[in-house]
mmCIF file of C-alpha atoms and ligand atoms in Angstrom:
data_model
loop_
_atom_site.group_PDB
_atom_site.id
_atom_site.type_symbol
_atom_site.label_atom_id
_atom_site.label_comp_id
_atom_site.label_asym_id
_atom_site.label_seq_id
_atom_site.Cartn_x
_atom_site.Cartn_y
_atom_site.Cartn_z
ATOM 1 C CA MET J 1 5.354 24.461 13.323
ATOM 2 C CA ARG J 2 2.881 21.986 11.305
ATOM 3 C CA ILE J 3 4.612 19.228 8.976
ATOM 4 C CA SER J 4 2.667 18.015 6.442
ATOM 5 C CA VAL J 5 3.589 14.132 4.309
ATOM 6 C CA LYS J 6 1.634 12.525 1.387
ATOM 7 C CA ALA J 7 0.936 9.230 1.873
ATOM 8 C CA PRO J 8 0.366 7.232 -1.382
ATOM 9 C CA ALA J 9 -1.328 3.628 -1.343
ATOM 10 C CA LYS J 10 0.473 1.342 -2.983
ATOM 11 C CA ILE J 11 -0.326 -1.837 -5.279
ATOM 12 C CA ASN J 12 1.379 -5.051 -6.532
ATOM 13 C CA LEU J 13 2.155 -5.406 -9.810
ATOM 14 C CA THR J 14 3.141 -8.836 -8.524
ATOM 15 C CA LEU J 15 2.318 -10.827 -5.338
ATOM 16 C CA ASP J 16 4.364 -14.420 -4.614
ATOM 17 C CA VAL J 17 4.394 -16.244 -1.657
ATOM 18 C CA LEU J 18 7.489 -18.894 -2.026
ATOM 19 C CA TYR J 19 6.802 -20.974 1.510
ATOM 20 C CA LYS J 20 5.871 -20.547 4.825
ATOM 21 C CA ARG J 21 9.025 -19.955 7.209
ATOM 22 C CA PRO J 22 9.095 -22.197 10.208
ATOM 23 C CA ASP J 23 9.098 -18.447 11.995
ATOM 24 C CA GLY J 24 4.843 -18.290 10.779
ATOM 25 C CA TYR J 25 5.669 -15.902 8.374
ATOM 26 C CA HIS J 26 5.587 -16.529 4.630
ATOM 27 C CA GLU J 27 8.630 -16.014 2.124
ATOM 28 C CA VAL J 28 7.604 -13.556 -0.561
ATOM 29 C CA GLU J 29 8.529 -11.552 -3.776
ATOM 30 C CA MET J 30 6.401 -8.406 -4.455
ATOM 31 C CA VAL J 31 7.061 -5.680 -7.375
ATOM 32 C CA MET J 32 5.368 -2.937 -6.026
ATOM 33 C CA THR J 33 4.649 0.801 -6.514
ATOM 34 C CA THR J 34 3.373 4.007 -5.255
ATOM 35 C CA VAL J 35 0.076 5.720 -6.728
ATOM 36 C CA ASP J 36 -1.323 9.093 -6.519
ATOM 37 C CA LEU J 37 -4.594 8.676 -4.303
ATOM 38 C CA ALA J 38 -2.949 9.399 -1.100
ATOM 39 C CA ASP J 39 -3.590 10.055 2.425
ATOM 40 C CA ARG J 40 -2.057 13.362 3.855
ATOM 41 C CA VAL J 41 -0.556 13.324 7.489
ATOM 42 C CA ASP J 42 -0.031 16.389 9.660
ATOM 43 C CA LEU J 43 2.135 16.824 12.112
ATOM 44 C CA TRP J 44 2.454 19.609 14.914
ATOM 45 C CA PRO J 45 4.411 19.412 18.384
ATOM 46 C CA LEU J 46 3.334 19.018 21.289
ATOM 47 C CA ALA J 47 4.837 20.683 24.613
ATOM 48 C CA SER J 48 3.024 18.375 26.636
ATOM 49 C CA ASP J 49 4.496 14.373 26.056
ATOM 50 C CA GLU J 50 2.205 12.854 24.560
ATOM 51 C CA ILE J 51 0.530 10.963 21.202
ATOM 52 C CA ARG J 52 -2.616 12.583 20.099
ATOM 53 C CA LEU J 53 -4.021 11.261 17.336
ATOM 54 C CA GLU J 54 -7.280 12.217 14.942
ATOM 55 C CA CYS J 55 -8.637 10.750 11.973
ATOM 56 C CA SER J 56 -11.059 11.780 9.352
ATOM 57 C CA ALA J 57 -12.223 8.440 9.275
ATOM 58 C CA SER J 58 -14.485 7.841 12.348
ATOM 59 C CA TYR J 59 -14.147 3.728 12.108
ATOM 60 C CA VAL J 60 -10.331 4.190 11.729
ATOM 61 C CA PRO J 61 -8.750 3.467 15.549
ATOM 62 C CA ASP J 62 -7.292 6.960 16.740
ATOM 63 C CA ASP J 63 -5.077 4.942 19.862
ATOM 64 C CA MET J 64 -2.334 2.121 19.827
ATOM 65 C CA ARG J 65 -3.702 0.451 17.583
ATOM 66 C CA ASN J 66 -3.779 2.972 14.399
ATOM 67 C CA HIS J 67 -0.276 2.342 12.786
ATOM 68 C CA ALA J 68 0.975 6.071 12.668
ATOM 69 C CA TYR J 69 0.567 5.871 16.750
ATOM 70 C CA LYS J 70 2.682 3.097 16.705
ATOM 71 C CA ALA J 71 5.157 4.955 14.370
ATOM 72 C CA ALA J 72 5.344 8.153 16.626
ATOM 73 C CA LEU J 73 5.585 5.679 19.838
ATOM 74 C CA LEU J 74 8.349 4.150 18.674
ATOM 75 C CA LEU J 75 10.461 7.340 17.896
ATOM 76 C CA LYS J 76 9.847 8.545 21.013
ATOM 77 C CA GLU J 77 10.617 5.914 23.285
ATOM 78 C CA ARG J 78 13.923 4.595 21.237
ATOM 79 C CA PHE J 79 15.510 7.754 20.992
ATOM 80 C CA GLY J 80 14.520 9.530 24.248
ATOM 81 C CA VAL J 81 11.986 12.422 22.904
ATOM 82 C CA LYS J 82 10.211 14.253 25.584
ATOM 83 C CA GLN J 83 8.414 16.453 22.891
ATOM 84 C CA GLY J 84 4.699 14.846 22.443
ATOM 85 C CA VAL J 85 2.719 15.226 18.839
ATOM 86 C CA ARG J 86 -0.323 15.672 17.507
ATOM 87 C CA ILE J 87 -1.320 13.336 14.638
ATOM 88 C CA TYR J 88 -3.964 14.513 12.102
ATOM 89 C CA ILE J 89 -4.634 11.659 9.387
ATOM 90 C CA GLU J 90 -6.743 13.067 6.393
ATOM 91 C CA LYS J 91 -7.940 9.989 4.873
ATOM 92 C CA GLN J 92 -8.675 9.181 0.930
ATOM 93 C CA ILE J 93 -6.834 5.790 1.032
ATOM 94 C CA PRO J 94 -9.946 2.738 0.944
ATOM 95 C CA VAL J 95 -9.657 1.178 4.844
ATOM 96 C CA ALA J 96 -8.434 -2.690 4.470
ATOM 97 C CA ALA J 97 -8.101 -3.009 0.849
ATOM 98 C CA GLY J 98 -4.828 -4.388 0.095
ATOM 99 C CA LEU J 99 -3.390 -0.623 -0.730
ATOM 100 C CA ALA J 100 -1.202 -0.573 2.633
ATOM 101 C CA GLY J 101 -2.666 3.128 3.799
ATOM 102 C CA GLY J 102 -2.091 2.019 7.241
ATOM 103 C CA SER J 103 1.776 1.456 6.810
ATOM 104 C CA SER J 104 1.905 4.225 3.951
ATOM 105 C CA ASP J 105 0.236 6.317 7.635
ATOM 106 C CA ALA J 106 3.040 4.957 9.468
ATOM 107 C CA ALA J 107 5.537 5.924 7.101
ATOM 108 C CA ALA J 108 4.588 8.936 6.501
ATOM 109 C CA THR J 109 4.426 9.637 10.077
ATOM 110 C CA LEU J 110 8.125 8.082 10.809
ATOM 111 C CA ARG J 111 9.590 10.656 7.616
ATOM 112 C CA GLY J 112 7.810 13.174 8.898
ATOM 113 C CA LEU J 113 8.755 12.418 12.975
ATOM 114 C CA ASN J 114 12.625 12.436 11.387
ATOM 115 C CA LYS J 115 12.318 16.069 10.750
ATOM 116 C CA LEU J 116 10.006 17.629 13.402
ATOM 117 C CA TRP J 117 12.519 16.071 15.914
ATOM 118 C CA GLU J 118 15.049 16.228 14.340
ATOM 119 C CA LEU J 119 16.202 13.045 14.855
ATOM 120 C CA GLY J 120 18.532 12.682 11.607
ATOM 121 C CA LEU J 121 18.020 9.113 10.710
ATOM 122 C CA SER J 122 18.844 7.928 7.070
ATOM 123 C CA LEU J 123 15.498 6.272 5.180
ATOM 124 C CA ASP J 124 17.688 2.917 5.628
ATOM 125 C CA GLU J 125 17.053 3.254 9.637
ATOM 126 C CA LEU J 126 13.475 4.628 9.660
ATOM 127 C CA ALA J 127 12.791 1.609 7.351
ATOM 128 C CA GLU J 128 13.979 -0.586 9.926
ATOM 129 C CA ILE J 129 12.218 1.165 12.893
ATOM 130 C CA GLY J 130 9.086 0.440 9.942
ATOM 131 C CA ALA J 131 9.755 -2.713 9.513
ATOM 132 C CA GLU J 132 8.443 -3.377 13.556
ATOM 133 C CA ILE J 133 5.358 -2.362 13.088
ATOM 134 C CA GLY J 134 4.342 -4.094 10.005
ATOM 135 C CA SER J 135 5.915 -5.790 6.481
ATOM 136 C CA ASP J 136 5.021 -3.042 4.635
ATOM 137 C CA VAL J 137 5.973 -0.128 5.911
ATOM 138 C CA PRO J 138 9.799 -0.174 4.301
ATOM 139 C CA PHE J 139 8.632 -0.278 0.891
ATOM 140 C CA CYS J 140 6.162 2.940 1.952
ATOM 141 C CA VAL J 141 9.229 4.513 3.833
ATOM 142 C CA TYR J 142 11.198 4.414 0.716
ATOM 143 C CA GLY J 143 8.371 5.247 -1.757
ATOM 144 C CA GLY J 144 8.682 4.737 -5.657
ATOM 145 C CA THR J 145 9.032 1.394 -6.738
ATOM 146 C CA ALA J 146 10.881 -1.959 -5.700
ATOM 147 C CA LEU J 147 10.924 -5.885 -5.420
ATOM 148 C CA ALA J 148 10.139 -6.448 -1.885
ATOM 149 C CA THR J 149 11.759 -9.941 -0.519
ATOM 150 C CA GLY J 150 11.869 -11.528 2.552
ATOM 151 C CA ARG J 151 8.317 -10.996 4.439
ATOM 152 C CA GLY J 152 8.102 -8.070 2.856
ATOM 153 C CA GLU J 153 10.774 -5.849 4.591
ATOM 154 C CA LYS J 154 13.779 -6.908 2.528
ATOM 155 C CA ILE J 155 13.663 -3.919 -0.201
ATOM 156 C CA ALA J 156 15.575 -3.192 -3.191
ATOM 157 C CA LEU J 157 14.537 -0.399 -5.197
ATOM 158 C CA LEU J 158 13.976 0.100 -8.914
ATOM 159 C CA GLN J 159 13.414 2.548 -11.968
ATOM 160 C CA ALA J 160 9.615 3.773 -12.054
ATOM 161 C CA PRO J 161 7.195 1.260 -14.212
ATOM 162 C CA PRO J 162 5.739 2.740 -17.696
ATOM 163 C CA PRO J 163 3.537 5.993 -17.210
ATOM 164 C CA CYS J 164 -0.439 4.785 -17.093
ATOM 165 C CA TRP J 165 -3.683 5.449 -15.657
ATOM 166 C CA VAL J 166 -4.911 3.015 -12.629
ATOM 167 C CA ILE J 167 -8.705 2.548 -12.336
ATOM 168 C CA LEU J 168 -8.719 1.111 -9.023
ATOM 169 C CA ALA J 169 -12.350 0.016 -7.743
ATOM 170 C CA LYS J 170 -13.263 -1.580 -3.970
ATOM 171 C CA PRO J 171 -15.942 -3.836 -3.267
ATOM 172 C CA PRO J 172 -17.933 -3.054 0.098
ATOM 173 C CA ILE J 173 -16.000 -5.874 2.323
ATOM 174 C CA GLY J 174 -12.836 -5.267 4.434
ATOM 175 C CA VAL J 175 -10.304 -7.851 3.815
ATOM 176 C CA SER J 176 -8.078 -9.489 6.836
ATOM 177 C CA THR J 177 -4.910 -10.077 5.011
ATOM 178 C CA ALA J 178 -4.058 -12.612 8.143
ATOM 179 C CA ASP J 179 -7.303 -14.594 6.446
ATOM 180 C CA VAL J 180 -5.927 -14.472 3.158
ATOM 181 C CA TYR J 181 -2.459 -15.691 3.914
ATOM 182 C CA GLY J 182 -4.638 -18.255 6.487
ATOM 183 C CA ASN J 183 -6.798 -19.977 3.422
ATOM 184 C CA LEU J 184 -3.685 -20.022 1.232
ATOM 185 C CA ARG J 185 -2.349 -23.551 0.675
ATOM 186 C CA LEU J 186 0.161 -23.545 -2.134
ATOM 187 C CA HIS J 187 0.444 -26.656 -4.039
ATOM 188 C CA GLU J 188 2.391 -27.993 -7.408
ATOM 189 C CA GLY J 189 0.089 -26.397 -9.424
ATOM 190 C CA THR J 190 -0.138 -22.934 -7.732
ATOM 191 C CA PRO J 191 0.008 -20.324 -10.739
ATOM 192 C CA HIS J 192 2.731 -18.174 -9.514
ATOM 193 C CA PRO J 193 3.287 -14.750 -11.525
ATOM 194 C CA PRO J 194 6.038 -14.198 -13.498
ATOM 195 C CA THR J 195 8.603 -11.843 -11.511
ATOM 196 C CA GLY J 196 11.452 -11.958 -13.753
ATOM 197 C CA ASP J 197 9.605 -10.766 -16.745
ATOM 198 C CA MET J 198 7.877 -8.174 -14.696
ATOM 199 C CA LEU J 199 11.070 -6.670 -13.425
ATOM 200 C CA ALA J 200 12.620 -6.694 -16.812
ATOM 201 C CA ALA J 201 9.052 -4.777 -17.766
ATOM 202 C CA VAL J 202 10.195 -1.829 -15.580
ATOM 203 C CA ARG J 203 13.778 -2.084 -16.608
ATOM 204 C CA THR J 204 12.757 -2.361 -20.784
ATOM 205 C CA GLN J 205 9.543 0.502 -20.039
ATOM 206 C CA ASP J 206 7.902 -2.225 -21.664
ATOM 207 C CA PHE J 207 3.633 -1.796 -20.977
ATOM 208 C CA GLY J 208 2.508 -5.105 -22.873
ATOM 209 C CA LEU J 209 4.478 -6.780 -20.890
ATOM 210 C CA MET J 210 3.483 -5.298 -17.696
ATOM 211 C CA CYS J 211 0.454 -5.884 -17.993
ATOM 212 C CA ARG J 212 0.972 -9.816 -19.246
ATOM 213 C CA SER J 213 3.172 -10.411 -16.405
ATOM 214 C CA LEU J 214 0.711 -8.904 -13.976
ATOM 215 C CA GLY J 215 0.148 -11.792 -10.882
ATOM 216 C CA ASN J 216 -1.019 -12.450 -7.429
ATOM 217 C CA VAL J 217 -0.918 -15.476 -5.712
ATOM 218 C CA LEU J 218 -3.340 -14.899 -3.341
ATOM 219 C CA GLU J 219 -6.071 -13.927 -5.810
ATOM 220 C CA GLU J 220 -7.412 -17.187 -5.965
ATOM 221 C CA VAL J 221 -7.868 -17.419 -2.249
ATOM 222 C CA THR J 222 -10.080 -13.735 -1.829
ATOM 223 C CA VAL J 223 -12.062 -14.311 -4.565
ATOM 224 C CA GLU J 224 -12.878 -17.852 -3.599
ATOM 225 C CA LEU J 225 -13.770 -15.865 -0.798
ATOM 226 C CA TYR J 226 -15.509 -12.522 -2.460
ATOM 227 C CA PRO J 227 -16.660 -13.871 -5.597
ATOM 228 C CA GLN J 228 -17.464 -10.000 -6.051
ATOM 229 C CA VAL J 229 -13.504 -9.456 -6.867
ATOM 230 C CA ARG J 230 -13.780 -11.498 -10.267
ATOM 231 C CA GLN J 231 -16.645 -9.948 -11.599
ATOM 232 C CA ILE J 232 -14.826 -6.717 -11.306
ATOM 233 C CA LYS J 233 -11.772 -8.522 -13.027
ATOM 234 C CA GLU J 234 -14.396 -9.422 -15.815
ATOM 235 C CA LEU J 235 -15.776 -6.132 -15.854
ATOM 236 C CA MET J 236 -12.427 -4.004 -16.150
ATOM 237 C CA ALA J 237 -11.390 -6.425 -18.406
ATOM 238 C CA ALA J 238 -14.599 -6.028 -20.987
ATOM 239 C CA SER J 239 -14.336 -2.322 -20.894
ATOM 240 C CA GLY J 240 -11.260 -2.093 -22.486
ATOM 241 C CA ALA J 241 -8.423 -2.578 -19.441
ATOM 242 C CA ASP J 242 -4.634 -3.102 -21.103
ATOM 243 C CA GLY J 243 -4.368 -5.229 -17.410
ATOM 244 C CA VAL J 244 -6.060 -6.372 -14.189
ATOM 245 C CA LEU J 245 -5.107 -7.725 -11.278
ATOM 246 C CA MET J 246 -6.238 -7.318 -7.113
ATOM 247 C CA SER J 247 -3.808 -5.607 -5.527
ATOM 248 C CA GLY J 248 -2.257 -7.305 -1.628
ATOM 249 C CA SER J 249 -4.924 -9.283 -0.114
ATOM 250 C CA GLY J 250 -7.718 -7.872 -1.914
ATOM 251 C CA PRO J 251 -10.270 -6.131 -2.147
ATOM 252 C CA THR J 252 -9.103 -3.447 -4.363
ATOM 253 C CA VAL J 253 -9.057 -4.637 -8.518
ATOM 254 C CA PHE J 254 -6.970 -1.910 -10.473
ATOM 255 C CA ALA J 255 -6.429 -1.456 -14.136
ATOM 256 C CA LEU J 256 -3.985 -0.198 -16.269
ATOM 257 C CA VAL J 257 -4.398 1.733 -19.078
ATOM 258 C CA GLN J 258 -2.420 3.652 -21.645
ATOM 259 C CA LYS J 259 -4.750 5.834 -23.610
ATOM 260 C CA GLU J 260 -7.324 8.104 -21.285
ATOM 261 C CA ALA J 261 -9.982 7.646 -23.347
ATOM 262 C CA LYS J 262 -10.714 3.859 -21.694
ATOM 263 C CA VAL J 263 -10.022 5.684 -18.566
ATOM 264 C CA GLN J 264 -14.100 7.415 -18.177
ATOM 265 C CA ARG J 265 -15.443 4.129 -20.298
ATOM 266 C CA ILE J 266 -13.984 1.818 -17.417
ATOM 267 C CA TYR J 267 -14.639 3.878 -14.724
ATOM 268 C CA ASN J 268 -18.422 4.411 -15.435
ATOM 269 C CA ALA J 269 -19.000 0.583 -16.510
ATOM 270 C CA LEU J 270 -17.660 0.142 -12.836
ATOM 271 C CA ARG J 271 -19.903 3.075 -10.749
ATOM 272 C CA GLY J 272 -22.359 1.097 -11.765
ATOM 273 C CA PHE J 273 -21.748 -1.782 -9.764
ATOM 274 C CA VAL J 274 -19.650 -0.583 -6.645
ATOM 275 C CA LYS J 275 -19.509 2.989 -5.303
ATOM 276 C CA ASP J 276 -15.747 3.020 -4.151
ATOM 277 C CA VAL J 277 -13.968 3.808 -7.774
ATOM 278 C CA TYR J 278 -10.783 5.851 -8.113
ATOM 279 C CA VAL J 279 -8.294 7.047 -10.601
ATOM 280 C CA ALA J 280 -4.994 7.323 -10.225
ATOM 281 C CA ARG J 281 -1.407 7.421 -11.636
ATOM 282 C CA ILE J 282 1.117 5.394 -10.922
ATOM 283 C CA LEU J 283 3.617 7.596 -8.915
ATOM 284 C CA GLY J 284 6.405 5.144 -9.087
ATOM 285 C CA CYS J 285 8.997 7.253 -8.357
ATOM 286 C CA ALA J 286 10.209 8.482 -4.972
ATOM 287 C CA GLU J 287 8.828 11.894 -4.978
ATOM 288 C CA ALA J 288 8.789 15.050 -2.045
ATOM 289 C CA GLU J 289 6.520 13.431 -0.227
ATOM 290 C CA ILE J 290 6.782 15.856 2.784
ATOM 291 C CA LEU J 291 4.668 18.835 2.045
ATOM 292 C CA ALA J 292 5.735 22.028 4.418
HETATM 293 P P1 LIG I 301 -2.443 -3.924 3.712
HETATM 294 O O1 LIG I 301 -1.996 -3.626 2.031
HETATM 295 O O2 LIG I 301 -0.652 -3.643 4.124
HETATM 296 O O3 LIG I 301 -2.990 -5.785 4.338
HETATM 297 P P2 LIG I 301 -4.608 -3.247 3.825
HETATM 298 O O4 LIG I 301 -5.300 -1.928 3.033
HETATM 299 O O5 LIG I 301 -5.670 -4.037 3.188
HETATM 300 O O6 LIG I 301 -3.262 -2.977 4.764
HETATM 301 P P3 LIG I 301 -5.548 -0.940 6.192
HETATM 302 O O7 LIG I 301 -6.392 0.082 5.447
HETATM 303 O O8 LIG I 301 -3.976 -0.738 6.242
HETATM 304 O O9 LIG I 301 -5.289 -2.544 5.681
HETATM 305 O O10 LIG I 301 -6.175 -1.115 6.919
HETATM 306 C C1 LIG I 301 -5.529 -2.668 7.385
HETATM 307 C C2 LIG I 301 -5.978 -2.646 9.716
HETATM 308 O O11 LIG I 301 -5.327 -1.696 10.221
HETATM 309 C C3 LIG I 301 -7.960 -1.642 9.994
HETATM 310 O O12 LIG I 301 -8.757 -2.627 10.218
HETATM 311 C C4 LIG I 301 -7.685 -0.650 10.386
HETATM 312 O O13 LIG I 301 -8.186 -0.608 11.333
HETATM 313 C C5 LIG I 301 -6.043 -0.582 10.854
HETATM 314 N N1 LIG I 301 -5.386 0.229 11.103
HETATM 315 C C6 LIG I 301 -4.388 0.602 11.513
HETATM 316 N N2 LIG I 301 -4.073 2.072 11.264
HETATM 317 C C7 LIG I 301 -4.691 2.631 10.068
HETATM 318 C C8 LIG I 301 -4.680 4.040 9.628
HETATM 319 N N3 LIG I 301 -3.646 4.627 9.939
HETATM 320 N N4 LIG I 301 -5.460 3.932 8.429
HETATM 321 C C9 LIG I 301 -6.097 2.464 8.036
HETATM 322 N N5 LIG I 301 -6.986 1.357 8.911
HETATM 323 C C10 LIG I 301 -5.980 1.420 10.180
#
């Protein structure tokens, strides 16, 4: 029996950092939503007591460093599972891009193994285990749209945002989330995103307000390190995007548009500038992500 699980990318509609906590983590406030750019995680039971992982992208680690491997190991040890598993990850989400690809693979592995190993855990329990792997994993366990607080692991689910197209462009650089947070200096003039307005935009399905409320406190830091991020934002805006923002710690930048006619124009403008451009839709609500 094989189980295939969809692992969608996430984008940040807002990302705010409130302060640095005594434990070293940053206290954040983020509105996140899933898009239909996704990896696929396949799981097969193994009679032997081992975890074997392969990934379609050779540059992604296939051992303990892989978040999906960590997820399997955590479940196995915590619940004394004697069976092994073979994991295959078909990568579509760009790596180290600010789209939580690794976290989503870990979450998909948790959901899939819960079924394969008949553990009967709730999503809340899986999310709690996921938080041990990374701050974005709990959101990815639920999928859909949520306000994430704490270090990102406290999830309040929201309704889906107004439907729209998302054009994502990733400049050819990998960004270390730790480096970006390390370079963040919060000061009085730091422009914080209007999280309350974004929540209102989602609640009232106001696409215009959603575009006006996009904001990411890490953008300034990443733009300083990688000026291409600003150039992509400017190109998207000049090509007719309704809203533009960098996702997570970057470097991926996304444009939101409601009219399909604009999608091709923005896509073409970007393709002359960067190779990795993707067109997706906001998924927004958690769908049945276990495919078989
Ligand atoms: P986030 O938005 O949560 O910070 P990201 O999209 O910026 O995530 P990832 O694509 O998850 O970053 O990759 C970050 C690092 O994690 C990479 O250096 C990569 O080697 C490692 N990694 C571990 N597991 C995976 C995985 N399953 N897929 C991709 N990268 C992984």
